[in-house]
């Protein structure tokens, strides 16, 4: 049986340990200690660099007695801001929130707590299984940095990332790829009052380019955004430089490529027509994934959800997660809904009941994999 008190206590303790992206040292140490007590050997890689305070990803293994597929459970240790000094509150309505000053950090410590309680349950009840690998990653929120650098890369047959919003039972089987676009629009500086004729206004050029772009939701599968613009030094100087940063995401690779090329082309053409130029760069941040309903990892998640009384629902996501990296690197991986709500805001919350349901689902996935 899942021990709700133990699960809850773990979750409360973990969210109380600050771990904003890039500063996961304390929670990493706490988790390695917990895994050790549970009976797993946890190792830490060098994904965070080699400085003394740098934190790596945690990898841990539990060997099974059955010959079936090995499952991988993956959750991230870092949180967004404001994520320091979190004071969790258990409310009368069965939810857990922060005190309103910070995020809660259920994203993704709910996933971590569920994995720990799943391991304890499997061991306490001697549930036969075919092997579990656990990965707790760093810096997911700043671009899946930890997952990209997992070393050694875990070996597993089926991956389950615990990092989706929505009620437990929802299974993300499709997620977009993402491009990052950066551009420096060059103009020519001149005195704004004395000889503006000699200048080329980089702000004006950048503004014209952005006004010509289609941004926001492009189609049901594709989105685009310009999220950063900086430039200009003083009101009496025709500005010579503007820096832009944006992104394009799509569930379809071809659409992402096409829209990225379109936006870059608009910046290039607008600058040329203004008699100047722009340095434009686009990079693929991560690939997308799409798993069919007959894919074994999807079937395993669906079967396990039904077995523990949840309603399985296959969904798609507009965002990337560590599942994108695991899929790209050859481990078929779904992203499971954790129950967290209003993530990345100070009204983030999770129901205690959902935390318990998620843990049950992980236990059932492990048990079902052993019979797969
Ligand atoms: Zn997350
Ligand atoms: Ca997040």
mmCIF file of C-alpha atoms and ligand atoms in Angstrom:
data_model
loop_
_atom_site.group_PDB
_atom_site.id
_atom_site.type_symbol
_atom_site.label_atom_id
_atom_site.label_comp_id
_atom_site.label_asym_id
_atom_site.label_seq_id
_atom_site.Cartn_x
_atom_site.Cartn_y
_atom_site.Cartn_z
ATOM 1 C CA UNK A 1 0.000 0.000 0.000
ATOM 2 C CA UNK A 2 1.083 3.515 -0.742
ATOM 3 C CA UNK A 3 1.683 5.365 2.514
ATOM 4 C CA UNK A 4 0.016 8.722 1.934
ATOM 5 C CA UNK A 5 1.557 10.320 5.033
ATOM 6 C CA UNK A 6 5.063 9.332 3.962
ATOM 7 C CA UNK A 7 4.450 10.563 0.402
ATOM 8 C CA UNK A 8 3.047 13.848 1.633
ATOM 9 C CA UNK A 9 5.875 14.409 4.094
ATOM 10 C CA UNK A 10 8.445 13.778 1.353
ATOM 11 C CA UNK A 11 6.712 16.202 -0.983
ATOM 12 C CA UNK A 12 6.460 18.917 1.682
ATOM 13 C CA UNK A 13 10.127 18.509 2.605
ATOM 14 C CA UNK A 14 11.295 18.566 -1.007
ATOM 15 C CA UNK A 15 9.418 21.734 -1.977
ATOM 16 C CA UNK A 16 10.930 23.362 1.121
ATOM 17 C CA UNK A 17 14.432 22.914 -0.343
ATOM 18 C CA UNK A 18 15.280 25.758 -2.757
ATOM 19 C CA UNK A 19 16.305 24.500 -6.189
ATOM 20 C CA UNK A 20 15.855 27.173 -8.835
ATOM 21 C CA UNK A 21 17.470 26.181 -12.120
ATOM 22 C CA UNK A 22 21.246 25.922 -11.846
ATOM 23 C CA UNK A 23 21.142 25.789 -8.029
ATOM 24 C CA UNK A 24 19.999 22.227 -7.405
ATOM 25 C CA UNK A 25 22.850 21.214 -5.037
ATOM 26 C CA UNK A 26 20.787 20.927 -1.834
ATOM 27 C CA UNK A 27 17.895 18.992 -3.341
ATOM 28 C CA UNK A 28 20.288 16.733 -5.246
ATOM 29 C CA UNK A 29 22.048 15.799 -1.990
ATOM 30 C CA UNK A 30 18.705 15.230 -0.255
ATOM 31 C CA UNK A 31 17.553 12.947 -3.061
ATOM 32 C CA UNK A 32 20.750 10.915 -3.208
ATOM 33 C CA UNK A 33 20.408 10.363 0.550
ATOM 34 C CA UNK A 34 16.772 9.290 0.198
ATOM 35 C CA UNK A 35 17.552 6.912 -2.670
ATOM 36 C CA UNK A 36 20.316 5.411 -0.534
ATOM 37 C CA UNK A 37 17.939 4.824 2.383
ATOM 38 C CA UNK A 38 15.442 3.191 0.016
ATOM 39 C CA UNK A 39 18.239 0.867 -1.140
ATOM 40 C CA UNK A 40 19.333 2.219 -4.524
ATOM 41 C CA UNK A 41 22.809 3.338 -5.462
ATOM 42 C CA UNK A 42 22.550 6.824 -6.911
ATOM 43 C CA UNK A 43 25.243 8.404 -9.034
ATOM 44 C CA UNK A 44 25.600 11.985 -10.190
ATOM 45 C CA UNK A 45 26.964 13.008 -13.581
ATOM 46 C CA UNK A 46 28.845 16.165 -14.620
ATOM 47 C CA UNK A 47 25.981 17.739 -16.570
ATOM 48 C CA UNK A 48 26.238 20.903 -14.483
ATOM 49 C CA UNK A 49 29.970 21.345 -15.088
ATOM 50 C CA UNK A 50 32.955 20.595 -12.879
ATOM 51 C CA UNK A 51 32.940 23.553 -10.483
ATOM 52 C CA UNK A 52 32.663 22.513 -6.796
ATOM 53 C CA UNK A 53 29.090 23.783 -6.394
ATOM 54 C CA UNK A 54 27.923 22.445 -9.787
ATOM 55 C CA UNK A 55 25.118 19.910 -9.667
ATOM 56 C CA UNK A 56 24.624 17.017 -12.067
ATOM 57 C CA UNK A 57 21.759 14.718 -12.947
ATOM 58 C CA UNK A 58 20.997 11.797 -10.643
ATOM 59 C CA UNK A 59 20.795 8.303 -12.086
ATOM 60 C CA UNK A 60 19.760 5.324 -9.953
ATOM 61 C CA UNK A 61 18.859 1.730 -10.683
ATOM 62 C CA UNK A 62 16.747 -0.925 -9.040
ATOM 63 C CA UNK A 63 17.333 -4.386 -10.458
ATOM 64 C CA UNK A 64 14.313 -6.589 -11.052
ATOM 65 C CA UNK A 65 13.817 -10.330 -11.022
ATOM 66 C CA UNK A 66 11.675 -10.598 -14.169
ATOM 67 C CA UNK A 67 12.981 -10.665 -17.749
ATOM 68 C CA UNK A 68 10.576 -7.997 -19.076
ATOM 69 C CA UNK A 69 11.321 -4.449 -20.175
ATOM 70 C CA UNK A 70 13.130 -1.943 -17.960
ATOM 71 C CA UNK A 71 11.211 1.233 -17.221
ATOM 72 C CA UNK A 72 12.696 4.689 -16.764
ATOM 73 C CA UNK A 73 11.062 7.273 -14.499
ATOM 74 C CA UNK A 74 12.315 10.813 -15.087
ATOM 75 C CA UNK A 75 11.508 14.054 -13.255
ATOM 76 C CA UNK A 76 13.389 17.329 -12.948
ATOM 77 C CA UNK A 77 14.891 18.775 -9.760
ATOM 78 C CA UNK A 78 14.864 22.459 -10.708
ATOM 79 C CA UNK A 79 12.070 25.002 -10.397
ATOM 80 C CA UNK A 80 11.299 28.419 -11.881
ATOM 81 C CA UNK A 81 11.293 31.691 -9.896
ATOM 82 C CA UNK A 82 9.933 32.891 -7.540
ATOM 83 C CA UNK A 83 11.056 29.621 -6.003
ATOM 84 C CA UNK A 84 13.069 30.517 -2.865
ATOM 85 C CA UNK A 85 11.811 30.010 0.664
ATOM 86 C CA UNK A 86 8.711 28.099 -0.424
ATOM 87 C CA UNK A 87 6.292 27.547 2.474
ATOM 88 C CA UNK A 88 3.815 24.845 1.459
ATOM 89 C CA UNK A 89 0.313 24.913 2.918
ATOM 90 C CA UNK A 90 -1.993 21.895 3.129
ATOM 91 C CA UNK A 91 -5.491 23.336 2.738
ATOM 92 C CA UNK A 92 -8.814 22.033 4.069
ATOM 93 C CA UNK A 93 -10.008 21.386 0.506
ATOM 94 C CA UNK A 94 -7.338 18.721 -0.008
ATOM 95 C CA UNK A 95 -4.980 20.867 -2.065
ATOM 96 C CA UNK A 96 -1.416 21.908 -1.396
ATOM 97 C CA UNK A 97 -0.396 25.462 -2.304
ATOM 98 C CA UNK A 98 2.406 27.863 -1.427
ATOM 99 C CA UNK A 99 1.710 30.741 0.967
ATOM 100 C CA UNK A 100 1.104 32.890 -2.130
ATOM 101 C CA UNK A 101 4.549 34.514 -2.194
ATOM 102 C CA UNK A 102 6.259 31.871 -4.352
ATOM 103 C CA UNK A 103 5.486 29.050 -6.726
ATOM 104 C CA UNK A 104 4.767 25.695 -5.040
ATOM 105 C CA UNK A 105 7.273 23.617 -7.002
ATOM 106 C CA UNK A 106 4.939 20.665 -7.607
ATOM 107 C CA UNK A 107 6.509 21.171 -11.046
ATOM 108 C CA UNK A 108 8.349 18.904 -10.683
ATOM 109 C CA UNK A 109 8.750 17.762 -7.080
ATOM 110 C CA UNK A 110 5.369 16.051 -7.233
ATOM 111 C CA UNK A 111 6.909 13.780 -9.874
ATOM 112 C CA UNK A 112 9.988 13.190 -7.727
ATOM 113 C CA UNK A 113 7.970 12.434 -4.575
ATOM 114 C CA UNK A 114 5.791 9.989 -6.515
ATOM 115 C CA UNK A 115 8.846 8.134 -7.831
ATOM 116 C CA UNK A 116 10.326 7.826 -4.317
ATOM 117 C CA UNK A 117 7.065 6.501 -2.872
ATOM 118 C CA UNK A 118 6.671 4.133 -5.827
ATOM 119 C CA UNK A 119 10.146 2.670 -5.147
ATOM 120 C CA UNK A 120 9.359 2.232 -1.436
ATOM 121 C CA UNK A 121 6.063 0.528 -2.233
ATOM 122 C CA UNK A 122 7.658 -1.827 -4.783
ATOM 123 C CA UNK A 123 10.351 -2.827 -2.273
ATOM 124 C CA UNK A 124 8.102 -3.016 0.841
ATOM 125 C CA UNK A 125 5.563 -5.215 -0.917
ATOM 126 C CA UNK A 126 8.124 -7.215 -2.865
ATOM 127 C CA UNK A 127 6.255 -6.524 -6.095
ATOM 128 C CA UNK A 128 7.989 -8.493 -8.885
ATOM 129 C CA UNK A 129 9.274 -6.232 -11.680
ATOM 130 C CA UNK A 130 11.787 -6.154 -14.511
ATOM 131 C CA UNK A 131 13.986 -3.259 -13.452
ATOM 132 C CA UNK A 132 13.592 0.448 -12.814
ATOM 133 C CA UNK A 133 15.928 3.279 -13.739
ATOM 134 C CA UNK A 134 15.409 6.678 -12.125
ATOM 135 C CA UNK A 135 16.673 9.946 -13.626
ATOM 136 C CA UNK A 136 16.317 13.242 -11.742
ATOM 137 C CA UNK A 137 17.525 16.002 -14.041
ATOM 138 C CA UNK A 138 18.842 19.535 -13.557
ATOM 139 C CA UNK A 139 17.919 22.705 -15.473
ATOM 140 C CA UNK A 140 14.870 21.385 -17.312
ATOM 141 C CA UNK A 141 13.174 24.754 -17.105
ATOM 142 C CA UNK A 142 16.038 26.559 -18.851
ATOM 143 C CA UNK A 143 15.989 24.378 -21.958
ATOM 144 C CA UNK A 144 16.146 20.666 -21.057
ATOM 145 C CA UNK A 145 19.836 21.238 -20.307
ATOM 146 C CA UNK A 146 20.273 18.337 -17.881
ATOM 147 C CA UNK A 147 18.482 15.729 -19.990
ATOM 148 C CA UNK A 148 20.552 16.710 -23.024
ATOM 149 C CA UNK A 149 23.729 15.987 -21.052
ATOM 150 C CA UNK A 150 22.728 12.784 -19.223
ATOM 151 C CA UNK A 151 25.940 10.779 -18.906
ATOM 152 C CA UNK A 152 25.876 7.867 -19.164
ATOM 153 C CA UNK A 153 22.644 8.060 -21.090
ATOM 154 C CA UNK A 154 20.242 5.701 -19.289
ATOM 155 C CA UNK A 155 19.353 2.413 -20.888
ATOM 156 C CA UNK A 156 15.684 1.532 -20.641
ATOM 157 C CA UNK A 157 12.974 0.117 -22.859
ATOM 158 C CA UNK A 158 10.211 2.530 -21.927
ATOM 159 C CA UNK A 159 10.418 6.013 -20.493
ATOM 160 C CA UNK A 160 7.932 7.902 -18.341
ATOM 161 C CA UNK A 161 8.556 11.560 -17.725
ATOM 162 C CA UNK A 162 6.426 12.910 -14.862
ATOM 163 C CA UNK A 163 6.077 16.512 -15.881
ATOM 164 C CA UNK A 164 2.744 17.243 -17.552
ATOM 165 C CA UNK A 165 -0.143 19.295 -16.235
ATOM 166 C CA UNK A 166 -3.624 17.775 -16.084
ATOM 167 C CA UNK A 167 -5.114 15.009 -13.953
ATOM 168 C CA UNK A 168 -3.238 11.688 -13.583
ATOM 169 C CA UNK A 169 -4.350 9.416 -16.408
ATOM 170 C CA UNK A 170 -3.589 11.974 -19.095
ATOM 171 C CA UNK A 171 -0.691 10.822 -21.249
ATOM 172 C CA UNK A 172 1.166 13.238 -23.526
ATOM 173 C CA UNK A 173 2.023 11.322 -26.704
ATOM 174 C CA UNK A 174 2.824 14.288 -28.951
ATOM 175 C CA UNK A 175 4.977 17.337 -28.297
ATOM 176 C CA UNK A 176 6.463 20.003 -30.561
ATOM 177 C CA UNK A 177 9.973 20.704 -31.696
ATOM 178 C CA UNK A 178 11.291 24.211 -31.118
ATOM 179 C CA UNK A 179 13.567 26.663 -32.903
ATOM 180 C CA UNK A 180 15.168 29.678 -31.276
ATOM 181 C CA UNK A 181 15.698 32.735 -33.470
ATOM 182 C CA UNK A 182 18.096 35.540 -32.621
ATOM 183 C CA UNK A 183 18.721 38.600 -34.777
ATOM 184 C CA UNK A 184 20.846 41.699 -34.486
ATOM 185 C CA UNK A 185 19.450 44.406 -36.749
ATOM 186 C CA UNK A 186 22.140 46.898 -37.722
ATOM 187 C CA UNK A 187 21.359 50.534 -38.476
ATOM 188 C CA UNK A 188 23.598 53.566 -38.589
ATOM 189 C CA UNK A 189 24.022 56.009 -35.712
ATOM 190 C CA UNK A 190 23.553 59.734 -36.284
ATOM 191 C CA UNK A 191 22.550 62.809 -34.284
ATOM 192 C CA UNK A 192 18.766 62.765 -34.205
ATOM 193 C CA UNK A 193 18.449 66.554 -34.437
ATOM 194 C CA UNK A 194 21.500 67.639 -36.429
ATOM 195 C CA UNK A 195 21.716 65.086 -39.255
ATOM 196 C CA UNK A 196 19.101 62.320 -38.997
ATOM 197 C CA UNK A 197 19.476 61.913 -42.797
ATOM 198 C CA UNK A 198 22.808 60.193 -42.160
ATOM 199 C CA UNK A 199 21.272 57.567 -39.898
ATOM 200 C CA UNK A 200 19.407 54.321 -40.364
ATOM 201 C CA UNK A 201 17.048 53.723 -37.445
ATOM 202 C CA UNK A 202 17.491 50.094 -36.354
ATOM 203 C CA UNK A 203 14.412 50.292 -34.102
ATOM 204 C CA UNK A 204 12.298 51.370 -37.052
ATOM 205 C CA UNK A 205 13.695 48.551 -39.200
ATOM 206 C CA UNK A 206 13.110 45.939 -36.487
ATOM 207 C CA UNK A 207 9.595 47.253 -35.854
ATOM 208 C CA UNK A 208 8.743 47.036 -39.556
ATOM 209 C CA UNK A 209 10.032 43.474 -39.664
ATOM 210 C CA UNK A 210 8.034 42.419 -36.593
ATOM 211 C CA UNK A 211 4.899 44.110 -37.926
ATOM 212 C CA UNK A 212 5.212 42.033 -41.107
ATOM 213 C CA UNK A 213 5.452 38.726 -39.205
ATOM 214 C CA UNK A 214 2.656 36.352 -38.375
ATOM 215 C CA UNK A 215 3.059 35.543 -34.693
ATOM 216 C CA UNK A 216 1.029 33.813 -31.994
ATOM 217 C CA UNK A 217 -0.954 30.747 -33.015
ATOM 218 C CA UNK A 218 -0.143 30.067 -36.649
ATOM 219 C CA UNK A 219 -2.266 26.908 -36.934
ATOM 220 C CA UNK A 220 -3.439 24.179 -34.511
ATOM 221 C CA UNK A 221 0.060 22.653 -34.584
ATOM 222 C CA UNK A 222 2.315 25.700 -34.821
ATOM 223 C CA UNK A 223 3.090 28.779 -32.691
ATOM 224 C CA UNK A 224 5.551 31.660 -33.016
ATOM 225 C CA UNK A 225 6.693 34.460 -30.733
ATOM 226 C CA UNK A 226 9.116 37.354 -30.553
ATOM 227 C CA UNK A 227 9.793 37.556 -26.833
ATOM 228 C CA UNK A 228 12.752 39.873 -26.413
ATOM 229 C CA UNK A 229 13.628 43.197 -28.026
ATOM 230 C CA UNK A 230 16.370 45.525 -26.833
ATOM 231 C CA UNK A 231 18.099 48.483 -28.418
ATOM 232 C CA UNK A 232 18.701 52.207 -28.432
ATOM 233 C CA UNK A 233 20.970 54.344 -26.263
ATOM 234 C CA UNK A 234 19.425 57.798 -26.058
ATOM 235 C CA UNK A 235 16.516 59.777 -27.506
ATOM 236 C CA UNK A 236 18.876 62.056 -29.427
ATOM 237 C CA UNK A 237 20.730 59.230 -31.198
ATOM 238 C CA UNK A 238 19.378 57.393 -34.253
ATOM 239 C CA UNK A 239 19.763 53.832 -32.907
ATOM 240 C CA UNK A 240 22.300 51.647 -34.669
ATOM 241 C CA UNK A 241 21.501 48.258 -33.111
ATOM 242 C CA UNK A 242 18.446 46.254 -32.089
ATOM 243 C CA UNK A 243 18.553 42.728 -30.712
ATOM 244 C CA UNK A 244 15.578 40.378 -31.160
ATOM 245 C CA UNK A 245 14.908 36.926 -29.776
ATOM 246 C CA UNK A 246 12.017 34.671 -30.660
ATOM 247 C CA UNK A 247 10.856 31.104 -31.096
ATOM 248 C CA UNK A 248 8.839 28.861 -33.383
ATOM 249 C CA UNK A 249 7.275 25.585 -32.249
ATOM 250 C CA UNK A 250 5.353 22.997 -34.195
ATOM 251 C CA UNK A 251 4.152 19.447 -33.838
ATOM 252 C CA UNK A 252 5.220 19.102 -37.486
ATOM 253 C CA UNK A 253 8.914 19.482 -38.275
ATOM 254 C CA UNK A 254 8.288 20.823 -41.792
ATOM 255 C CA UNK A 255 5.939 23.521 -40.511
ATOM 256 C CA UNK A 256 8.468 24.632 -37.896
ATOM 257 C CA UNK A 257 11.227 24.823 -40.473
ATOM 258 C CA UNK A 258 9.015 26.687 -42.907
ATOM 259 C CA UNK A 259 7.849 29.273 -40.389
ATOM 260 C CA UNK A 260 11.334 29.836 -38.987
ATOM 261 C CA UNK A 261 12.621 30.418 -42.510
ATOM 262 C CA UNK A 262 9.733 32.812 -43.145
ATOM 263 C CA UNK A 263 10.456 34.924 -40.043
ATOM 264 C CA UNK A 264 14.204 35.008 -40.716
ATOM 265 C CA UNK A 265 13.497 35.948 -44.325
ATOM 266 C CA UNK A 266 11.295 38.865 -43.268
ATOM 267 C CA UNK A 267 14.044 40.279 -41.032
ATOM 268 C CA UNK A 268 16.617 39.872 -43.809
ATOM 269 C CA UNK A 269 14.417 41.463 -46.482
ATOM 270 C CA UNK A 270 13.252 44.349 -44.293
ATOM 271 C CA UNK A 271 16.835 45.204 -43.363
ATOM 272 C CA UNK A 272 17.948 45.022 -47.002
ATOM 273 C CA UNK A 273 15.110 47.282 -48.148
ATOM 274 C CA UNK A 274 16.145 49.811 -45.492
ATOM 275 C CA UNK A 275 19.667 49.808 -46.888
ATOM 276 C CA UNK A 276 21.165 47.860 -44.016
ATOM 277 C CA UNK A 277 21.579 44.272 -42.796
ATOM 278 C CA UNK A 278 20.878 41.905 -39.919
ATOM 279 C CA UNK A 279 22.791 39.008 -38.386
ATOM 280 C CA UNK A 280 20.192 36.261 -38.040
ATOM 281 C CA UNK A 281 20.623 32.898 -36.406
ATOM 282 C CA UNK A 282 18.171 30.040 -35.872
ATOM 283 C CA UNK A 283 18.912 26.939 -33.835
ATOM 284 C CA UNK A 284 16.931 23.819 -33.099
ATOM 285 C CA UNK A 285 16.494 23.611 -29.306
ATOM 286 C CA UNK A 286 14.924 20.149 -29.319
ATOM 287 C CA UNK A 287 13.085 17.741 -31.582
ATOM 288 C CA UNK A 288 9.441 16.859 -31.176
ATOM 289 C CA UNK A 289 7.924 13.424 -30.775
ATOM 290 C CA UNK A 290 4.780 11.591 -31.735
ATOM 291 C CA UNK A 291 3.852 8.164 -30.419
ATOM 292 C CA UNK A 292 0.956 6.183 -31.890
ATOM 293 C CA UNK A 293 -1.688 4.623 -29.660
ATOM 294 C CA UNK A 294 -0.297 1.192 -30.532
ATOM 295 C CA UNK A 295 3.190 2.066 -29.404
ATOM 296 C CA UNK A 296 4.069 -0.307 -26.515
ATOM 297 C CA UNK A 297 4.987 2.517 -24.129
ATOM 298 C CA UNK A 298 1.590 4.115 -24.740
ATOM 299 C CA UNK A 299 -0.166 0.785 -24.302
ATOM 300 C CA UNK A 300 1.717 0.175 -21.070
ATOM 301 C CA UNK A 301 0.660 3.591 -19.715
ATOM 302 C CA UNK A 302 -2.959 3.100 -20.816
ATOM 303 C CA UNK A 303 -3.170 -0.432 -19.368
ATOM 304 C CA UNK A 304 -1.658 0.666 -16.063
ATOM 305 C CA UNK A 305 -3.967 3.695 -15.827
ATOM 306 C CA UNK A 306 -7.032 1.477 -16.326
ATOM 307 C CA UNK A 307 -5.762 -1.055 -13.790
ATOM 308 C CA UNK A 308 -5.577 1.585 -11.109
ATOM 309 C CA UNK A 309 -8.972 3.071 -11.857
ATOM 310 C CA UNK A 310 -7.872 6.148 -13.811
ATOM 311 C CA UNK A 311 -9.331 7.222 -17.141
ATOM 312 C CA UNK A 312 -6.509 7.178 -19.695
ATOM 313 C CA UNK A 313 -6.546 10.081 -22.149
ATOM 314 C CA UNK A 314 -3.955 10.571 -24.889
ATOM 315 C CA UNK A 315 -3.103 14.253 -25.316
ATOM 316 C CA UNK A 316 -0.631 16.569 -26.986
ATOM 317 C CA UNK A 317 1.427 19.346 -25.471
ATOM 318 C CA UNK A 318 2.496 22.790 -26.652
ATOM 319 C CA UNK A 319 5.725 22.587 -24.713
ATOM 320 C CA UNK A 320 8.893 20.539 -24.605
ATOM 321 C CA UNK A 321 9.946 18.334 -21.703
ATOM 322 C CA UNK A 322 12.687 15.833 -20.940
ATOM 323 C CA UNK A 323 10.500 13.364 -22.895
ATOM 324 C CA UNK A 324 11.545 15.151 -26.095
ATOM 325 C CA UNK A 325 15.187 14.384 -25.374
ATOM 326 C CA UNK A 326 14.584 10.781 -24.282
ATOM 327 C CA UNK A 327 12.539 10.082 -27.427
ATOM 328 C CA UNK A 328 15.188 11.689 -29.638
ATOM 329 C CA UNK A 329 17.839 9.553 -27.962
ATOM 330 C CA UNK A 330 15.946 6.325 -28.627
ATOM 331 C CA UNK A 331 13.871 5.613 -25.513
ATOM 332 C CA UNK A 332 10.157 5.686 -26.413
ATOM 333 C CA UNK A 333 8.829 8.010 -23.711
ATOM 334 C CA UNK A 334 5.470 9.497 -22.746
ATOM 335 C CA UNK A 335 4.996 12.479 -20.466
ATOM 336 C CA UNK A 336 2.495 11.668 -17.723
ATOM 337 C CA UNK A 337 0.180 14.224 -16.132
ATOM 338 C CA UNK A 338 1.097 14.817 -12.514
ATOM 339 C CA UNK A 339 -1.951 16.749 -11.286
ATOM 340 C CA UNK A 340 -0.102 20.040 -10.857
ATOM 341 C CA UNK A 341 -2.127 23.131 -11.773
ATOM 342 C CA UNK A 342 -1.323 26.809 -12.494
ATOM 343 C CA UNK A 343 2.355 25.961 -12.825
ATOM 344 C CA UNK A 344 4.901 28.783 -13.023
ATOM 345 C CA UNK A 345 2.587 31.049 -10.985
ATOM 346 C CA UNK A 346 2.234 31.820 -7.294
ATOM 347 C CA UNK A 347 -1.175 30.073 -7.339
ATOM 348 C CA UNK A 348 0.366 26.737 -8.351
ATOM 349 C CA UNK A 349 -1.369 23.859 -6.579
ATOM 350 C CA UNK A 350 -1.822 20.107 -6.499
ATOM 351 C CA UNK A 351 -4.447 17.887 -4.927
ATOM 352 C CA UNK A 352 -3.172 15.381 -2.391
ATOM 353 C CA UNK A 353 -5.471 12.839 -4.057
ATOM 354 C CA UNK A 354 -3.728 13.389 -7.403
ATOM 355 C CA UNK A 355 -0.312 12.906 -5.853
ATOM 356 C CA UNK A 356 -1.542 9.567 -4.522
ATOM 357 C CA UNK A 357 -3.111 8.614 -7.883
ATOM 358 C CA UNK A 358 0.114 9.389 -9.713
ATOM 359 C CA UNK A 359 2.102 7.198 -7.315
ATOM 360 C CA UNK A 360 -0.393 4.376 -7.789
ATOM 361 C CA UNK A 361 -0.013 4.736 -11.546
ATOM 362 C CA UNK A 362 3.783 4.426 -11.312
ATOM 363 C CA UNK A 363 3.503 1.312 -9.156
ATOM 364 C CA UNK A 364 1.057 -0.162 -11.654
ATOM 365 C CA UNK A 365 3.290 0.697 -14.644
ATOM 366 C CA UNK A 366 6.184 -1.082 -12.912
ATOM 367 C CA UNK A 367 4.034 -4.101 -12.090
ATOM 368 C CA UNK A 368 2.500 -4.252 -15.569
ATOM 369 C CA UNK A 369 5.887 -3.905 -17.306
ATOM 370 C CA UNK A 370 7.024 -7.018 -15.472
ATOM 371 C CA UNK A 371 4.207 -8.940 -17.147
ATOM 372 C CA UNK A 372 4.561 -7.213 -20.526
HETATM 373 ZN ZN1 LIG B 1 8.316 20.799 -15.198
HETATM 374 CA CA1 LIG B 2 7.790 23.746 -15.869
#
